[in-house]
Amino acid sequence: MNLKSKNSIRLCVLAIVALSVTNCTSTKVDSGRKLIWSDEFNGKGLPDSSKWNYDIGGNGFGNEEAQFYTKNRLENARMENGNLVIEARKENWEENKYTSARLLTKGKFSFQYGTVEVRAKLPKGRGTWPAIWMMSEDMKKWPDDGELDIMEHVGYNQGYIHASVHTKKYNHIQGTQKTDTLVVKDVSEKFHVYKADWTPEKIDVYIDNKKFFTYENKEKTGEAWPFDRPYFVILNLAVGGFWGGKMGIDDSIFPQKYYIDYVRVYQNK
């Protein structure tokens, strides 16, 4: 091979390397949005108390749920191997037969408009009801002040992921809630990214960048669109309830673990 040929090959290789580096860089940098809050759950022990509060109790939480939500209890919520693990257990606790946890950023972090991304692997089995959702920081009355459900999964209907909004005009009490479903068969075997894009015009919900639910601000009224105020993020694993327990609770499945790899919130620049 002569020197000219070698130089030509060398230039081609350098060009390919440069192109690859450019492509990698462009996929990582998103100039359209800015990370404003996140938890990567890279520590050990209890969740970061500067980022998360707990709902506590066994009063059914309006959904006839069967668990008692505990606080600062490693058996129910902990960081482990780079994940937040929310664990539902079959055990007696203050007149309830199950324990679990519900973590929320209320009082720690809320935002108005942006993108929420949660990478998670869901529990499995009849009676489990994990969720990723949001409510108004200044919640005075449900559903008037709004609720956005980014992900709900009831264990008796494995793989069916639901996204919904609840408002004064559209909610499940009246049977008017706006909702849609996407079937993802391996939600309990693999991690998937659950995402909501929230703007003044609409809310879009995705799984692994596949959009399956849209709610538009068509009516321009508070009864239909209360999503014009700061909201906080909630992660929980319920047991039973009017929906999750509709087909009963299979006690043989416990303990069940809900793994969250990260929660990231972005706002448009």
Coordinates of C-alpha atoms in Angstrom, one line a residue:
M1 CA 0.0 0.0 0.0
N2 CA 1.5 3.4 -1.0
L3 CA 1.7 6.4 1.3
K4 CA -1.1 8.2 -0.5
S5 CA -3.5 5.3 0.1
K6 CA -2.5 5.1 3.7
N7 CA -3.2 8.8 4.2
S8 CA -6.6 8.5 2.5
I9 CA -7.6 5.6 4.8
R10 CA -6.3 7.6 7.8
L11 CA -8.4 10.6 6.8
C12 CA -11.5 8.4 6.4
V13 CA -11.1 6.9 9.8
L14 CA -10.6 10.3 11.4
A15 CA -13.7 11.6 9.6
I16 CA -15.8 8.6 10.9
V17 CA -14.6 9.0 14.4
A18 CA -15.3 12.8 14.3
L19 CA -18.8 12.1 13.0
S20 CA -19.5 9.5 15.7
V21 CA -18.4 11.9 18.4
T22 CA -20.6 14.6 17.0
N23 CA -23.6 12.2 16.8
C24 CA -23.1 11.0 20.4
T25 CA -22.9 14.6 21.6
S26 CA -26.0 15.7 19.8
T27 CA -28.0 12.9 21.4
K28 CA -27.0 13.8 24.9
V29 CA -27.5 17.6 24.7
D30 CA -31.1 18.8 24.6
S31 CA -31.0 22.5 24.0
G32 CA -34.7 22.8 24.4
R33 CA -35.1 21.9 28.0
K34 CA -33.3 22.2 31.3
L35 CA -33.1 19.7 34.2
I36 CA -34.5 21.5 37.2
W37 CA -34.9 18.6 39.7
S38 CA -34.0 15.0 40.0
D39 CA -33.3 12.0 42.2
E40 CA -31.1 9.3 40.9
F41 CA -31.4 7.2 44.1
N42 CA -27.7 6.4 44.2
G43 CA -27.4 6.4 47.9
K44 CA -28.1 3.7 50.5
G45 CA -30.8 3.6 53.2
L46 CA -33.8 5.8 53.5
P47 CA -34.9 8.1 50.7
D48 CA -33.4 11.6 50.7
S49 CA -35.5 13.6 53.2
S50 CA -34.6 16.9 51.5
K51 CA -36.5 15.7 48.5
W52 CA -39.3 13.4 49.7
N53 CA -42.1 13.5 52.3
Y54 CA -44.4 10.6 53.2
D55 CA -48.1 10.2 53.4
I56 CA -48.7 8.1 56.5
G57 CA -51.7 6.0 57.6
G58 CA -54.1 3.2 57.0
N59 CA -57.3 5.0 56.3
G60 CA -57.8 3.8 52.7
F61 CA -56.8 7.2 51.2
G62 CA -60.2 7.6 49.5
N63 CA -59.7 4.4 47.5
E64 CA -60.5 1.7 50.0
E65 CA -56.9 0.7 50.0
A66 CA -55.8 -2.2 52.4
Q67 CA -52.2 -1.1 53.3
F68 CA -50.7 1.1 56.0
Y69 CA -48.3 3.6 54.6
T70 CA -45.3 3.9 56.9
K71 CA -42.6 6.6 57.3
N72 CA -38.9 6.2 57.5
R73 CA -39.1 2.4 57.5
L74 CA -36.5 0.6 55.4
E75 CA -38.7 -2.4 54.9
N76 CA -41.1 -0.3 52.9
A77 CA -38.9 2.4 51.2
R78 CA -35.2 2.4 50.7
M79 CA -32.4 3.2 48.3
E80 CA -30.7 0.1 47.0
N81 CA -28.4 -0.6 44.1
G82 CA -29.1 2.7 42.4
N83 CA -32.9 2.4 42.8
L84 CA -35.7 3.5 45.1
V85 CA -37.4 0.3 46.2
I86 CA -41.0 0.7 47.5
E87 CA -41.9 -2.7 49.0
A88 CA -45.4 -3.9 49.9
R89 CA -45.4 -6.5 52.6
K90 CA -48.0 -8.9 54.1
E91 CA -47.8 -8.0 57.8
N92 CA -50.1 -6.7 60.4
W93 CA -49.6 -3.0 61.1
E94 CA -52.0 -0.9 63.2
E95 CA -55.2 -2.9 62.2
N96 CA -54.1 -3.2 58.6
K97 CA -52.9 -6.5 57.0
Y98 CA -50.3 -4.9 54.7
T99 CA -47.6 -2.2 54.7
S100 CA -46.2 -0.1 51.9
A101 CA -45.0 3.5 51.2
R102 CA -46.2 6.6 49.5
L103 CA -43.5 9.3 48.8
L104 CA -44.3 12.8 47.6
T105 CA -42.4 16.0 46.9
K106 CA -45.1 18.2 48.4
G107 CA -43.5 20.9 50.5
K108 CA -40.1 20.0 49.0
F109 CA -40.5 20.6 45.3
S110 CA -43.3 21.6 42.9
F111 CA -43.3 23.0 39.4
Q112 CA -45.7 24.4 36.7
Y113 CA -45.3 23.1 33.2
G114 CA -42.4 20.9 32.1
T115 CA -41.5 17.2 31.5
V116 CA -41.5 14.5 34.1
E117 CA -39.5 11.3 33.4
V118 CA -39.6 8.2 35.7
R119 CA -37.7 5.0 34.8
A120 CA -39.3 2.2 36.7
K121 CA -40.0 -1.6 36.9
L122 CA -43.4 -2.5 38.3
P123 CA -44.5 -5.1 40.9
K124 CA -46.6 -8.0 39.8
G125 CA -49.6 -9.9 41.2
R126 CA -53.3 -9.5 41.9
G127 CA -53.9 -6.7 44.5
T128 CA -50.9 -4.5 43.6
W129 CA -51.6 -1.0 42.4
P130 CA -48.4 1.1 41.8
A131 CA -48.6 4.6 40.5
I132 CA -46.7 7.7 39.3
W133 CA -48.9 10.8 39.6
M134 CA -49.1 14.5 40.4
M135 CA -51.4 16.8 42.4
S136 CA -51.7 20.5 43.1
E137 CA -49.3 21.9 45.7
D138 CA -52.2 24.0 47.0
M139 CA -54.8 21.2 46.9
K140 CA -58.0 22.4 48.6
K141 CA -60.6 20.2 47.0
W142 CA -60.4 17.0 44.9
P143 CA -60.9 16.8 42.0
D144 CA -61.4 20.5 41.5
D145 CA -57.7 21.3 41.8
G146 CA -56.7 18.5 39.5
E147 CA -54.8 15.2 39.3
L148 CA -52.6 13.9 36.6
D149 CA -51.9 10.1 36.6
I150 CA -48.8 9.4 34.5
M151 CA -48.8 5.6 35.2
E152 CA -51.2 3.3 37.0
H153 CA -51.1 -0.5 36.8
V154 CA -53.5 -2.9 38.6
G155 CA -52.0 -6.3 39.1
Y156 CA -55.0 -8.4 38.0
N157 CA -54.7 -6.8 34.5
Q158 CA -51.0 -7.4 33.9
G159 CA -49.2 -5.1 31.4
Y160 CA -52.1 -2.6 31.0
I161 CA -50.7 0.9 31.7
H162 CA -53.2 3.7 32.3
A163 CA -52.8 7.5 32.1
S164 CA -55.6 9.8 33.2
V165 CA -56.6 13.3 34.3
H166 CA -59.2 14.1 36.9
T167 CA -60.8 17.6 37.1
K168 CA -64.0 19.0 38.5
K169 CA -65.7 18.3 35.1
Y170 CA -63.9 15.1 34.2
N171 CA -63.3 12.5 37.0
H172 CA -63.9 8.9 37.9
I173 CA -66.6 9.6 40.5
Q174 CA -68.8 10.9 37.7
G175 CA -67.4 8.4 35.2
T176 CA -66.2 11.2 33.0
Q177 CA -62.5 10.9 33.5
K178 CA -60.2 11.3 30.5
T179 CA -58.0 8.3 30.2
D180 CA -56.2 5.9 27.9
T181 CA -54.3 2.6 28.1
L182 CA -51.2 1.1 26.5
V183 CA -50.3 -2.6 26.8
V184 CA -46.6 -3.2 27.7
K185 CA -46.2 -6.9 28.4
D186 CA -42.9 -6.8 30.3
V187 CA -43.5 -3.9 32.7
S188 CA -42.7 -6.2 35.7
E189 CA -39.6 -7.7 34.1
K190 CA -37.9 -4.7 32.6
F191 CA -37.5 -1.0 33.3
H192 CA -39.5 1.5 31.1
V193 CA -39.5 5.3 31.0
Y194 CA -42.9 6.9 31.9
K195 CA -43.0 10.5 30.8
A196 CA -45.5 13.4 30.8
D197 CA -45.1 16.6 28.8
W198 CA -47.1 19.4 30.4
T199 CA -47.7 22.8 28.7
P200 CA -50.4 25.4 29.0
E201 CA -52.0 23.9 25.9
K202 CA -52.0 20.2 26.6
I203 CA -50.6 17.2 28.5
D204 CA -49.0 14.3 26.6
V205 CA -48.1 11.0 28.3
Y206 CA -45.6 8.5 26.9
I207 CA -44.0 5.1 27.6
D208 CA -40.5 4.8 26.1
N209 CA -41.3 7.8 23.9
K210 CA -44.5 6.2 22.6
K211 CA -47.3 8.7 23.1
F212 CA -50.6 7.0 24.1
F213 CA -52.5 9.7 26.0
T214 CA -53.2 13.4 25.3
Y215 CA -55.4 15.9 27.2
E216 CA -55.9 19.2 25.5
N217 CA -56.9 22.5 27.1
K218 CA -59.7 23.0 24.7
E219 CA -62.4 24.5 26.9
K220 CA -60.2 27.1 28.7
T221 CA -62.1 26.8 32.0
G222 CA -61.0 25.9 35.5
E223 CA -63.5 23.1 35.7
A224 CA -61.9 21.3 32.7
W225 CA -58.3 22.6 33.1
P226 CA -56.9 23.2 36.6
F227 CA -53.4 22.5 35.3
D228 CA -52.2 26.1 35.5
R229 CA -50.6 26.0 38.9
P230 CA -47.6 24.2 40.6
Y231 CA -47.9 20.4 41.0
F232 CA -45.8 17.9 43.0
V233 CA -44.8 14.3 42.2
I234 CA -46.1 11.2 44.0
L235 CA -44.8 7.6 43.9
N236 CA -46.7 4.9 45.7
L237 CA -47.5 1.2 45.8
A238 CA -51.1 0.6 47.0
V239 CA -52.5 -2.8 48.0
G240 CA -56.1 -3.6 47.1
G241 CA -58.6 -0.7 46.9
F242 CA -61.7 -0.2 44.8
W243 CA -59.7 -0.7 41.6
G244 CA -56.5 -2.5 42.6
G245 CA -58.4 -5.0 44.7
K246 CA -61.4 -5.4 42.4
M247 CA -60.4 -9.0 41.8
G248 CA -59.2 -9.6 45.4
I249 CA -55.7 -9.7 46.8
D250 CA -53.4 -12.7 46.3
D251 CA -51.5 -13.0 49.6
S252 CA -49.1 -15.5 48.1
I253 CA -47.3 -12.8 46.0
F254 CA -45.9 -10.8 48.8
P255 CA -43.5 -9.1 49.4
Q256 CA -43.7 -7.2 46.1
K257 CA -41.2 -4.5 45.0
Y258 CA -41.6 -1.4 42.9
Y259 CA -38.3 -0.2 41.5
I260 CA -37.7 3.4 40.5
D261 CA -34.3 4.1 38.8
Y262 CA -34.7 7.9 38.6
V263 CA -37.2 10.8 38.7
R264 CA -36.2 13.8 36.5
V265 CA -38.1 17.0 35.9
Y266 CA -37.3 19.4 33.0
Q267 CA -38.5 22.7 32.0
N268 CA -38.4 24.3 28.6
K269 CA -35.7 27.0 28.3

